[in-house]
Coordinates of C-alpha atoms and ligand atoms in Angstrom, one line a residue:
X115 CA 83.6 -86.4 43.0
X116 CA 81.2 -88.0 45.5
X117 CA 77.6 -89.0 44.7
X118 CA 74.8 -88.0 46.9
X119 CA 71.2 -89.3 46.9
X120 CA 68.1 -88.6 48.9
X121 CA 64.6 -90.2 48.8
X122 CA 61.2 -89.1 50.2
X123 CA 58.0 -90.9 49.2
X124 CA 55.6 -93.7 49.9
X125 CA 58.2 -96.6 49.7
X126 CA 59.2 -97.8 53.1
X127 CA 62.4 -99.5 51.9
X128 CA 64.1 -96.1 51.4
X129 CA 67.5 -97.3 52.6
X130 CA 67.7 -100.1 50.1
X131 CA 66.4 -97.7 47.4
X132 CA 69.1 -95.1 48.3
X133 CA 71.8 -97.7 48.3
X134 CA 70.7 -99.0 44.9
X135 CA 70.6 -95.5 43.6
X136 CA 74.1 -94.8 44.9
X137 CA 75.4 -97.9 43.3
X138 CA 74.5 -96.2 40.0
X139 CA 76.6 -93.2 41.1
X140 CA 79.5 -95.3 42.2
X141 CA 81.6 -93.8 39.3
X142 CA 81.6 -90.5 41.2
X143 CA 83.5 -92.0 44.2
X144 CA 84.2 -95.4 45.6
X145 CA 86.4 -95.2 48.7
X146 CA 83.6 -95.3 51.2
X147 CA 79.8 -95.0 51.5
X148 CA 77.0 -94.4 54.0
X149 CA 73.3 -93.9 54.5
X150 CA 71.1 -92.3 57.2
X151 CA 67.4 -92.4 58.0
X152 CA 64.9 -91.5 60.6
X153 CA 63.9 -94.7 62.4
X154 CA 60.9 -93.9 64.5
X155 CA 62.3 -90.6 65.7
X156 CA 65.9 -91.8 66.1
X157 CA 68.8 -91.1 63.7
X158 CA 70.1 -94.3 62.1
X159 CA 73.4 -94.0 60.3
X160 CA 75.5 -96.7 58.7
X161 CA 78.8 -95.9 57.0
X162 CA 81.8 -97.9 55.9
X163 CA 85.1 -97.9 54.0
X164 CA 84.7 -99.8 50.7
X165 CA 82.6 -99.7 47.6
X166 CA 78.9 -99.1 47.6
X167 CA 78.5 -101.9 45.1
X168 CA 79.6 -104.2 48.0
X169 CA 76.9 -103.0 50.4
X170 CA 74.7 -105.8 51.6
X171 CA 71.1 -104.9 51.1
X172 CA 69.9 -107.6 53.5
X173 CA 71.3 -105.6 56.4
X174 CA 68.7 -102.9 55.8
X175 CA 65.6 -105.1 55.2
X176 CA 64.2 -104.6 58.7
X177 CA 64.8 -100.8 58.7
X178 CA 61.5 -99.5 57.5
X179 CA 61.4 -95.8 56.6
X180 CA 60.1 -93.6 53.8
X181 CA 62.9 -91.1 54.0
X182 CA 66.7 -91.6 53.6
X183 CA 69.9 -90.0 52.4
X184 CA 73.2 -91.5 51.2
X185 CA 76.6 -90.8 49.9
X186 CA 79.4 -92.5 48.0
X187 CA 82.7 -90.8 48.7
X188 CA 85.8 -89.6 46.8
X189 CA 87.9 -88.3 49.8
X190 CA 89.1 -84.7 49.8
X191 CA 89.4 -83.7 53.5
X192 CA 90.1 -86.4 55.9
X193 CA 91.4 -89.9 55.3
X194 CA 89.4 -92.8 54.0
X195 CA 87.9 -94.1 57.3
X196 CA 84.5 -95.3 58.5
X197 CA 84.1 -92.2 60.6
X198 CA 85.0 -89.7 57.8
X199 CA 82.5 -91.3 55.5
X200 CA 79.2 -89.5 55.0
X201 CA 76.5 -88.9 56.2
X202 CA 77.8 -86.6 58.9
X203 CA 75.6 -85.6 61.8
X204 CA 75.2 -83.0 64.6
X205 CA 76.4 -83.8 68.1
X206 CA 72.8 -84.1 69.2
X207 CA 72.1 -86.6 66.4
X208 CA 69.2 -84.7 65.0
X209 CA 70.6 -83.4 61.7
X210 CA 72.4 -85.6 59.1
X211 CA 74.0 -84.3 55.9
X212 CA 75.5 -85.7 52.7
X213 CA 77.7 -83.3 50.8
X214 CA 79.6 -83.1 47.5
X215 CA 82.1 -80.3 47.3
X216 CA 84.6 -78.5 49.6
X217 CA 83.8 -76.1 52.4
X218 CA 86.7 -73.7 52.4
X219 CA 86.1 -72.0 55.7
X220 CA 85.5 -75.1 57.7
X221 CA 88.4 -74.5 60.1
X222 CA 87.0 -71.2 61.1
X223 CA 83.5 -72.7 61.7
X224 CA 85.0 -75.5 63.7
X225 CA 86.8 -73.0 66.0
X226 CA 83.6 -71.1 66.4
X227 CA 81.5 -74.2 67.3
X228 CA 84.2 -75.7 69.5
X229 CA 86.7 -78.1 68.0
X230 CA 86.1 -80.6 70.8
X231 CA 82.5 -81.2 69.4
X232 CA 83.8 -82.6 66.2
X233 CA 84.4 -86.3 65.7
X234 CA 85.7 -86.4 62.1
X235 CA 88.5 -84.8 60.1
X236 CA 86.2 -83.7 57.4
X237 CA 85.1 -80.2 56.2
X238 CA 81.5 -81.5 55.9
X239 CA 80.9 -82.0 59.6
X240 CA 80.6 -78.3 60.1
X241 CA 77.3 -78.3 58.1
X242 CA 75.1 -80.5 60.4
X243 CA 76.7 -78.8 63.4
X244 CA 75.8 -75.4 62.1
X245 CA 72.3 -76.4 61.1
X246 CA 71.7 -77.9 64.5
X247 CA 72.9 -74.7 66.1
X248 CA 70.5 -72.5 64.1
X249 CA 67.7 -75.2 64.5
X250 CA 67.5 -74.4 68.2
X251 CA 65.7 -71.1 67.4
X252 CA 64.4 -71.7 63.9
X253 CA 62.4 -74.0 61.7
X254 CA 64.3 -76.7 59.9
X255 CA 63.9 -74.6 56.7
X256 CA 65.2 -71.4 58.2
X257 CA 68.1 -73.2 60.0
X258 CA 69.3 -74.6 56.7
X259 CA 68.9 -71.3 55.0
X260 CA 70.9 -69.5 57.7
X261 CA 73.6 -72.2 57.8
X262 CA 74.4 -72.2 54.1
X263 CA 74.8 -68.5 54.1
X264 CA 77.9 -69.2 56.3
X265 CA 79.5 -71.7 53.9
X266 CA 82.3 -70.7 51.6
X267 CA 83.3 -73.0 48.8
X268 CA 81.4 -75.4 46.7
X269 CA 78.6 -77.7 47.9
X270 CA 75.6 -79.8 47.0
X271 CA 74.0 -81.0 50.2
X272 CA 71.0 -83.0 51.2
X273 CA 69.8 -82.6 54.8
X274 CA 67.6 -84.8 57.0
X275 CA 66.2 -83.6 60.3
X276 CA 65.0 -86.3 62.6
X277 CA 61.2 -85.9 63.4
X278 CA 60.6 -83.8 60.2
X279 CA 59.3 -85.9 57.4
X280 CA 60.9 -83.8 54.6
X281 CA 64.3 -83.2 53.0
X282 CA 66.1 -80.0 52.2
X283 CA 68.9 -79.7 49.6
X284 CA 71.0 -76.7 48.5
X285 CA 73.8 -76.1 46.0
X286 CA 76.6 -73.9 45.0
X287 CA 79.0 -75.2 42.4
X288 CA 78.3 -78.9 42.7
X289 CA 75.5 -80.6 40.7
X290 CA 72.1 -81.5 42.3
X291 CA 69.0 -82.7 40.5
X292 CA 65.5 -83.2 41.7
X293 CA 63.7 -86.2 40.3
X294 CA 59.9 -85.8 40.5
X295 CA 58.0 -89.1 40.5
X296 CA 54.4 -89.9 41.4
X297 CA 54.2 -88.6 45.0
X298 CA 57.8 -89.3 45.5
X299 CA 61.0 -87.2 45.2
X300 CA 64.7 -88.0 44.6
X301 CA 67.6 -85.7 45.2
X302 CA 70.8 -86.8 43.4
X303 CA 74.1 -85.7 42.0
X304 CA 73.2 -87.4 38.7
X305 CA 70.2 -88.7 36.9
X306 CA 71.1 -92.4 36.6
X307 CA 70.4 -92.7 40.4
X308 CA 66.7 -92.4 39.9
X309 CA 66.2 -93.0 36.2
X310 CA 64.2 -96.2 36.8
X311 CA 61.6 -94.3 38.8
X312 CA 61.2 -91.0 36.9
X313 CA 62.5 -89.1 33.9
X314 CA 61.0 -85.8 35.1
X315 CA 63.6 -83.5 36.6
X316 CA 64.3 -80.1 38.0
X317 CA 67.8 -78.8 38.1
X318 CA 68.9 -76.8 41.1
X319 CA 70.9 -73.8 40.2
X320 CA 73.8 -72.2 42.2
X321 CA 72.7 -70.5 45.3
X322 CA 69.3 -72.2 45.4
X323 CA 67.7 -74.5 47.9
X324 CA 64.8 -76.9 47.6
X325 CA 62.4 -78.1 50.3
X326 CA 61.0 -81.5 49.4
X327 CA 57.9 -82.5 51.2
X328 CA 54.5 -83.2 49.5
X329 CA 55.9 -81.1 46.6
X330 CA 59.0 -79.1 45.8
X331 CA 59.6 -75.5 46.8
X332 CA 62.7 -73.8 45.3
X333 CA 64.2 -70.8 47.1
X334 CA 66.9 -68.4 46.0
X335 CA 69.5 -68.3 48.7
X336 CA 70.5 -64.7 48.1
X337 CA 67.1 -63.1 48.1
X338 CA 65.1 -65.7 50.1
X339 CA 62.4 -65.5 47.4
X340 CA 60.7 -68.5 45.8
X341 CA 61.9 -69.6 42.4
X342 CA 59.7 -71.1 39.7
X343 CA 61.1 -74.0 37.6
X344 CA 59.9 -75.9 34.6
X345 CA 59.9 -79.7 34.8
X346 CA 62.2 -81.2 32.2
X347 CA 61.7 -84.6 30.7
X348 CA 65.0 -86.5 30.1
X349 CA 65.2 -88.8 27.1
X350 CA 67.6 -91.3 28.6
X351 CA 66.5 -95.0 28.8
X352 CA 67.1 -96.7 32.2
X353 CA 68.9 -99.6 30.4
X354 CA 71.4 -97.2 28.8
X355 CA 72.8 -96.5 32.3
X356 CA 73.4 -100.3 32.9
X357 CA 76.3 -102.5 31.9
X358 CA 74.0 -105.0 30.2
X359 CA 76.0 -107.9 28.6
X360 CA 79.4 -106.3 29.2
X361 CA 81.8 -107.0 32.1
X362 CA 82.6 -103.3 32.4
X363 CA 81.0 -100.0 31.5
X364 CA 84.2 -99.0 29.8
X365 CA 83.9 -101.8 27.2
X366 CA 80.2 -101.2 26.8
X367 CA 80.8 -97.5 26.1
X368 CA 83.6 -98.2 23.7
X369 CA 81.3 -100.5 21.8
X370 CA 78.5 -97.9 21.8
X371 CA 80.7 -95.9 19.5
X372 CA 79.0 -98.0 16.8
X373 CA 76.0 -95.6 17.2
X374 CA 77.0 -92.6 19.2
X375 CA 78.6 -90.7 16.3
X376 CA 75.4 -90.8 14.3
X377 CA 73.5 -89.4 17.3
X378 CA 76.1 -86.6 17.7
X379 CA 75.8 -85.4 14.2
X380 CA 72.0 -85.6 14.2
X381 CA 71.7 -81.9 15.1
X382 CA 69.4 -79.2 13.9
X383 CA 70.9 -77.6 10.8
X384 CA 70.0 -74.1 11.9
X385 CA 71.8 -74.6 15.2
X386 CA 74.9 -75.9 13.5
X387 CA 74.9 -73.0 11.1
X388 CA 74.3 -70.6 14.0
X389 CA 77.4 -71.7 15.9
X390 CA 79.5 -71.8 12.7
X391 CA 78.5 -68.2 12.2
X392 CA 79.3 -67.4 15.8
X393 CA 82.8 -68.7 15.3
X394 CA 83.2 -66.8 12.0
X395 CA 82.0 -63.6 13.6
X396 CA 84.2 -63.9 16.7
X397 CA 87.4 -62.0 17.2
X398 CA 89.5 -64.5 19.1
X399 CA 88.0 -67.9 19.4
X400 CA 89.1 -70.3 22.2
X401 CA 88.5 -74.0 22.8
X402 CA 88.8 -75.3 26.4
X403 CA 88.2 -78.5 28.3
X404 CA 89.9 -80.8 30.8
X405 CA 91.7 -84.1 30.4
X406 CA 90.2 -86.0 27.5
X407 CA 87.8 -83.2 26.7
X408 CA 90.9 -81.0 26.4
X409 CA 92.5 -83.4 23.9
X410 CA 89.2 -83.3 21.9
X411 CA 89.6 -79.5 21.9
X412 CA 93.1 -79.9 20.5
X413 CA 91.8 -82.1 17.7
X414 CA 89.2 -79.4 17.1
X415 CA 92.0 -76.9 16.7
X416 CA 93.3 -79.0 13.8
X417 CA 89.8 -79.5 12.3
X418 CA 89.1 -75.7 12.3
X419 CA 92.6 -75.0 10.9
X420 CA 92.7 -77.7 8.2
X421 CA 89.0 -77.7 7.2
X422 CA 87.9 -74.1 7.8
X423 CA 91.2 -72.3 7.6
X424 CA 90.4 -70.7 11.0
X425 CA 92.8 -70.3 13.9
X426 CA 91.2 -71.3 17.2
X427 CA 93.3 -71.3 20.4
X428 CA 93.2 -74.1 22.9
X429 CA 94.0 -73.9 26.6
X430 CA 93.3 -76.5 29.3
X431 CA 90.5 -75.1 31.4
X432 CA 92.6 -75.0 34.5
X433 CA 95.0 -72.6 32.7
X434 CA 92.4 -70.7 30.7
X435 CA 91.8 -67.9 33.2
X436 CA 95.5 -66.9 32.9
X437 CA 94.8 -65.8 29.3
X438 CA 92.1 -63.3 30.3
X439 CA 94.2 -60.4 28.8
X440 CA 93.4 -61.8 25.4
X441 CA 89.6 -61.8 26.0
X442 CA 87.2 -59.1 24.8
X443 CA 83.5 -58.9 24.3
X444 CA 83.8 -60.1 20.7
X445 CA 85.7 -63.3 21.8
X446 CA 84.1 -66.7 21.8
X447 CA 84.9 -69.5 24.2
X448 CA 83.9 -73.0 23.3
X449 CA 83.8 -75.4 26.3
X450 CA 83.8 -79.1 25.8
X451 CA 82.7 -81.3 28.7
X452 CA 81.1 -84.7 29.0
X453 CA 79.6 -84.1 32.4
X454 CA 78.9 -80.4 32.0
X455 CA 79.9 -80.1 35.7
X456 CA 83.7 -79.9 35.7
X457 CA 84.8 -77.2 38.1
X458 CA 87.9 -76.1 36.1
X459 CA 85.7 -75.7 33.0
X460 CA 83.2 -73.7 34.9
X461 CA 86.0 -71.4 36.1
X462 CA 87.2 -70.9 32.5
X463 CA 83.6 -69.9 31.6
X464 CA 83.5 -67.5 34.5
X465 CA 86.8 -65.8 33.4
X466 CA 85.4 -65.5 29.8
X467 CA 82.0 -64.1 31.0
X468 CA 83.8 -61.5 33.2
X469 CA 85.3 -60.1 30.0
X470 CA 81.9 -60.1 28.3
X471 CA 82.7 -63.0 25.9
X472 CA 80.1 -65.4 24.6
X473 CA 80.3 -69.0 25.6
X474 CA 79.3 -72.0 23.5
X475 CA 79.4 -75.4 25.0
X476 CA 79.3 -79.0 23.9
X477 CA 78.1 -81.3 26.6
X478 CA 76.7 -84.8 27.1
X479 CA 74.5 -84.0 30.0
X480 CA 71.6 -81.9 29.0
X481 CA 70.6 -79.4 31.6
X482 CA 74.1 -79.6 33.3
X483 CA 75.6 -76.5 34.8
X484 CA 77.9 -75.8 31.9
X485 CA 75.0 -76.2 29.4
X486 CA 72.7 -73.9 31.4
X487 CA 75.4 -71.2 32.0
X488 CA 76.4 -71.0 28.3
X489 CA 74.9 -68.6 25.8
X490 CA 74.5 -71.5 23.4
X491 CA 74.9 -75.3 24.0
X492 CA 74.8 -78.4 21.9
X493 CA 74.2 -81.9 23.3
X494 CA 76.1 -84.8 21.9
X495 CA 73.4 -87.3 22.9
X496 CA 75.9 -90.1 23.7
X497 CA 73.8 -91.4 26.6
X498 CA 75.1 -91.8 30.1
X499 CA 78.9 -92.3 30.3
X500 CA 79.6 -94.1 33.5
X501 CA 83.1 -95.5 33.2
X502 CA 85.6 -93.0 34.7
X503 CA 87.6 -93.1 31.4
X504 CA 85.8 -91.1 28.8
X505 CA 85.5 -92.9 25.5
X506 CA 82.3 -92.5 23.5
X507 CA 81.9 -88.9 24.6
X508 CA 85.3 -88.0 23.1
X509 CA 84.5 -89.4 19.7
X510 CA 81.1 -87.7 19.7
X511 CA 82.5 -84.4 20.7
X512 CA 85.2 -84.6 17.9
X513 CA 82.4 -85.5 15.4
X514 CA 80.5 -82.4 16.3
X515 CA 83.5 -80.1 16.1
X516 CA 84.4 -81.6 12.7
X517 CA 80.8 -81.0 11.6
X518 CA 80.9 -77.4 12.7
X519 CA 84.2 -76.9 10.8
X520 CA 82.6 -78.1 7.6
X521 CA 79.5 -75.9 8.2
X522 CA 81.9 -72.9 8.4
X523 CA 82.9 -73.4 4.8
X524 CA 79.4 -74.2 3.5
X525 CA 80.0 -78.0 3.4
X526 CA 77.8 -79.2 6.1
X527 CA 76.2 -81.9 3.9
X528 CA 79.6 -83.3 3.0
X529 CA 80.6 -83.2 6.7
X530 CA 77.5 -85.2 7.6
X531 CA 78.2 -87.7 4.8
X532 CA 81.8 -88.2 5.9
X533 CA 80.8 -88.7 9.6
X534 CA 78.0 -91.1 8.6
X535 CA 80.6 -93.1 6.7
X536 CA 82.9 -93.0 9.8
X537 CA 80.0 -94.3 11.9
X538 CA 79.4 -97.1 9.5
X539 CA 83.1 -98.0 9.3
X540 CA 83.4 -98.0 13.2
X541 CA 80.3 -100.3 13.2
X542 CA 82.2 -102.8 11.0
X543 CA 85.5 -102.4 12.8
X544 CA 84.2 -103.2 16.3
X545 CA 83.6 -106.9 15.7
X546 CA 84.7 -109.8 18.0
X547 CA 87.7 -110.7 15.8
X548 CA 89.0 -107.1 16.1
X549 CA 88.5 -107.1 19.9
X550 CA 90.3 -110.5 20.2
X551 CA 93.2 -109.2 18.1
X552 CA 93.6 -106.1 20.3
X553 CA 93.5 -108.3 23.4
X554 CA 96.4 -110.4 21.9
X555 CA 98.4 -107.2 21.4
X556 CA 97.6 -106.1 24.9
X557 CA 98.8 -109.4 26.3
X558 CA 102.2 -108.8 24.6
X559 CA 102.7 -105.4 26.3
X560 CA 100.8 -105.7 29.6
X561 CA 103.9 -106.3 31.7
X562 CA 105.9 -103.3 30.4
X563 CA 106.4 -100.4 32.7
X564 CA 106.6 -97.7 30.1
X565 CA 104.8 -97.0 26.8
X566 CA 104.9 -94.2 24.3
X567 CA 102.4 -93.0 21.7
X568 CA 103.2 -90.8 18.7
X569 CA 100.9 -88.9 16.4
X570 CA 101.2 -86.1 13.9
X571 CA 98.9 -83.2 12.9
X572 CA 95.3 -84.1 13.9
X573 CA 96.5 -87.4 15.4
X574 CA 98.9 -85.7 17.8
X575 CA 96.1 -84.9 20.3
X576 CA 95.1 -88.5 20.0
X577 CA 98.6 -89.6 21.1
X578 CA 98.1 -87.5 24.2
X579 CA 94.6 -88.9 24.7
X580 CA 95.8 -92.5 24.2
X581 CA 98.3 -91.9 27.0
X582 CA 95.6 -90.7 29.3
X583 CA 93.6 -93.8 28.7
X584 CA 96.5 -96.2 29.3
X585 CA 97.7 -94.3 32.4
X586 CA 94.4 -94.0 34.1
X587 CA 93.0 -97.5 33.8
X588 CA 96.1 -99.8 33.5
X589 CA 98.6 -97.7 35.6
X590 CA 101.3 -98.4 32.9
X591 CA 103.4 -95.3 32.4
X592 CA 102.3 -93.9 29.1
X593 CA 103.3 -90.6 27.3
X594 CA 102.1 -89.2 24.1
X595 CA 104.3 -87.1 21.8
X596 CA 104.1 -85.1 18.6
X597 CA 106.0 -87.6 16.4
X598 CA 108.6 -85.0 15.3
X599 CA 109.4 -84.1 18.9
X600 CA 111.0 -87.4 19.7
X601 CA 114.4 -86.6 18.4
X602 CA 114.5 -83.5 20.6
X603 CA 114.7 -85.5 23.8
X604 CA 112.1 -88.2 24.5
X605 CA 113.7 -90.8 22.3
X606 CA 116.3 -91.3 25.0
X607 CA 113.6 -93.2 27.0
X608 CA 113.2 -95.9 24.4
X609 CA 115.0 -99.2 25.1
X610 CA 114.8 -102.8 23.7
X611 CA 111.2 -103.9 23.6
X612 CA 109.6 -100.6 24.8
X613 CA 106.0 -100.6 23.3
X614 CA 105.5 -97.5 21.1
X615 CA 102.2 -96.9 19.4
X616 CA 102.2 -95.0 16.2
X617 CA 99.0 -93.4 15.0
X618 CA 99.3 -93.1 11.2
X619 CA 96.6 -91.7 8.9
X620 CA 96.6 -91.8 5.1
X621 CA 97.5 -88.1 4.8
X622 CA 100.3 -85.9 3.6
X623 CA 102.2 -86.3 6.9
X624 CA 102.2 -90.1 6.6
X625 CA 105.8 -90.3 5.3
X626 CA 107.1 -88.1 8.2
X627 CA 105.5 -90.1 10.9
X628 CA 106.7 -93.4 9.4
X629 CA 110.2 -92.0 9.5
X630 CA 109.8 -91.1 13.1
X631 CA 108.5 -94.6 13.8
X632 CA 111.6 -96.0 12.1
X633 CA 113.7 -93.9 14.5
X634 CA 112.0 -95.6 17.4
X635 CA 112.3 -99.0 15.8
X636 CA 116.1 -98.4 15.3
X637 CA 116.3 -98.0 19.2
X638 CA 114.7 -101.4 19.8
X639 CA 111.0 -100.2 20.2
X640 CA 108.2 -102.7 19.7
X641 CA 106.0 -100.8 17.3
X642 CA 102.2 -101.1 17.3
X643 CA 101.0 -99.3 14.2
X644 CA 97.4 -98.1 14.1
X645 CA 96.8 -97.2 10.5
X646 CA 94.7 -98.0 7.4
X647 CA 97.7 -99.4 5.7
X648 CA 100.4 -101.9 6.7
X649 CA 103.9 -100.6 6.9
X650 CA 107.1 -102.7 7.3
X651 CA 108.1 -100.8 10.4
X652 CA 105.1 -102.2 12.4
X653 CA 105.6 -105.2 14.6
X654 CA 101.9 -105.4 15.2
X655 CA 99.4 -103.7 12.9
X656 CA 95.9 -102.7 14.0
X657 CA 94.0 -101.9 10.8
X658 CA 91.6 -99.0 10.9
X659 CA 89.4 -97.6 8.2
X660 CA 90.7 -94.8 6.0
X661 CA 88.4 -91.9 6.7
X662 CA 90.5 -88.9 5.7
X663 CA 90.5 -85.9 8.0
X664 CA 88.2 -87.8 10.5
X665 CA 91.1 -90.2 11.2
X666 CA 91.3 -89.2 15.0
X667 CA 87.9 -90.6 15.5
X668 CA 88.9 -94.1 14.3
X669 CA 92.5 -94.1 15.5
X670 CA 91.6 -93.4 19.1
X671 CA 89.3 -96.5 19.4
X672 CA 92.0 -99.2 19.3
X673 CA 93.9 -97.3 22.0
X674 CA 90.8 -97.2 24.2
X675 CA 90.6 -101.0 23.7
X676 CA 94.3 -101.5 24.4
X677 CA 94.0 -99.5 27.6
X678 CA 90.9 -101.6 28.6
X679 CA 92.5 -105.0 27.9
X680 CA 95.8 -104.1 29.5
X681 CA 93.9 -103.1 32.7
X682 CA 91.8 -106.3 32.7
X683 CA 94.8 -108.5 32.0
X684 CA 96.7 -106.9 34.9
X685 CA 93.7 -107.8 37.1
X686 CA 92.5 -104.2 37.5
X687 CA 88.9 -102.8 37.4
X688 CA 89.0 -100.3 34.5
X689 CA 85.7 -98.8 35.7
X690 CA 87.1 -97.7 39.0
X691 CA 90.7 -96.5 38.6
X692 CA 92.5 -95.6 41.8
X693 CA 92.5 -92.0 42.9
X694 CA 90.1 -90.9 40.2
X695 CA 86.4 -90.2 40.0
X696 CA 84.1 -89.2 37.2
X697 CA 82.9 -85.6 37.1
X698 CA 85.6 -83.5 38.8
X699 CA 83.7 -80.9 40.7
X700 CA 86.6 -79.6 42.7
X701 CA 89.3 -77.3 41.4
Ligands
F6R983 C1 89.7 -89.2 31.2 C2 88.6 -88.4 31.6 C3 88.9 -87.1 32.2 C4 87.7 -86.1 31.7 C5 87.9 -84.7 32.4 C6 86.9 -83.7 32.0 O1 89.3 -90.4 30.6 O2 87.5 -88.8 31.5 O3 90.1 -86.6 31.8 O4 87.8 -85.9 30.3 O5 87.8 -84.9 33.8 O6 85.6 -84.2 32.3 P1 84.3 -83.6 31.5 O7 84.4 -83.9 30.1 O8 83.2 -84.2 32.2 O9 84.4 -82.1 31.7

């Protein structure tokens, strides 16, 4: 949901540096982009519809400045036009702002400042106009402080004031991280923007602002008092945020599942035992997440039930607050989130905290808002996930939930052994022959308009997840069902040649799902079976390893690859699906 980036330091090619940083944040929004700097006391702004990856760096070579801000947009208020792209600036062209979030009271502020002074349709334009208004009688710092007090909604902003060689940033609800290099500073929505320059970061918390000049000064926006922060060193490698030899991040991240599961289960035993005990001690345990993370939670429900004999309730985060009647201080909420910044998930946490519940989170971004606002958090260590479609994070999150379930019954070592075996089997499975075969299957179904996926027990959530993957990157209509539900309605959708993917594990429900698959086949469906064993009903068989209860972790991978190849074969860019952005920081 929009990427923002600001630079202040000794380098005089700040515009190029900001554009390159934004290119690493492109997954956050890619409908338009823009940059601003102070060029010898005059505001320079360039903004355009299109992808930041297409920006021509040569256009900025002659614009020497050591301070710049930039933005890559996922539109919310106002159409995708050059003028609505960020940075936005005040009428007197002294203040420029990049913003991620939504200002809910922007209409009211527009009225107050005189609608005729506004040149864009965006909510953001009120911010530079307000700051400019307060700037008349205040220092830059005080003007920003006063202006943000007026804003309702969610924001992460970086502000540049022409003639002042420093940047100010503030946040409420949207992520903002300060990268601290040698005499240079970076302000960004996410770490990959500046990872090649520094791994030392400070996280801005809600209702804080930071003044970045020759150092960093953090200020609490409620009290106006300074805030002390500890510098945190991030253990990501700059290369891990690059595509490397792959055509797309999505493929790279699918392939990284050869290693990521091992990293996810490499957790401190005491911490795993602690969370296992927290779940056991809780009275009412809930799992919540959004989209793919939500499907991971559903798989977790099955793991806790089948392995640990424990009932845990799942609700998508956007629905979770509705269940507040069931929450009490002894309840536990487990939040699963790759980015750790998803607005709906944060709202679920807020609802739980209001009732005094404890919150445990599983995130991929250390230091993210969800991690920091939880009572206890585990990090899956999957490395940066940049493709919009979540892949490696999902399997790592499932691995960790499964591990916790085994810890609850005193079988943590067995859990570790099983998941290490899964990791090794995935390593063998993801070979070039396997990829080519899946590409051939994708070729057969790529022109179909509809596709259905069925699963049973712990593979039912994977049918739902496979549908998300296919929908979001290939735009083929895909729906996942619990296999037994077909005969209650959805089977009417199946006609001659409709691709139906059946996720079969070698478990006690195998016979049932094969019967359901036969029902589809009898209506003319083209059956793609993902299973350790071949069954006659399959038209195409994608062989996966037999890993017992961990089957969702291996069954989901061929569906990720199918989604990827269908998208590529249809001439689409799987890394940048239409209408979507990574990290959904709006409700
Ligand atoms: C789909 C996908 C999304 C995310 C969802 C939650 O491939 O990536 O459905 O899973 O937006 O995001 P996080 O996990 O960052 O909270």
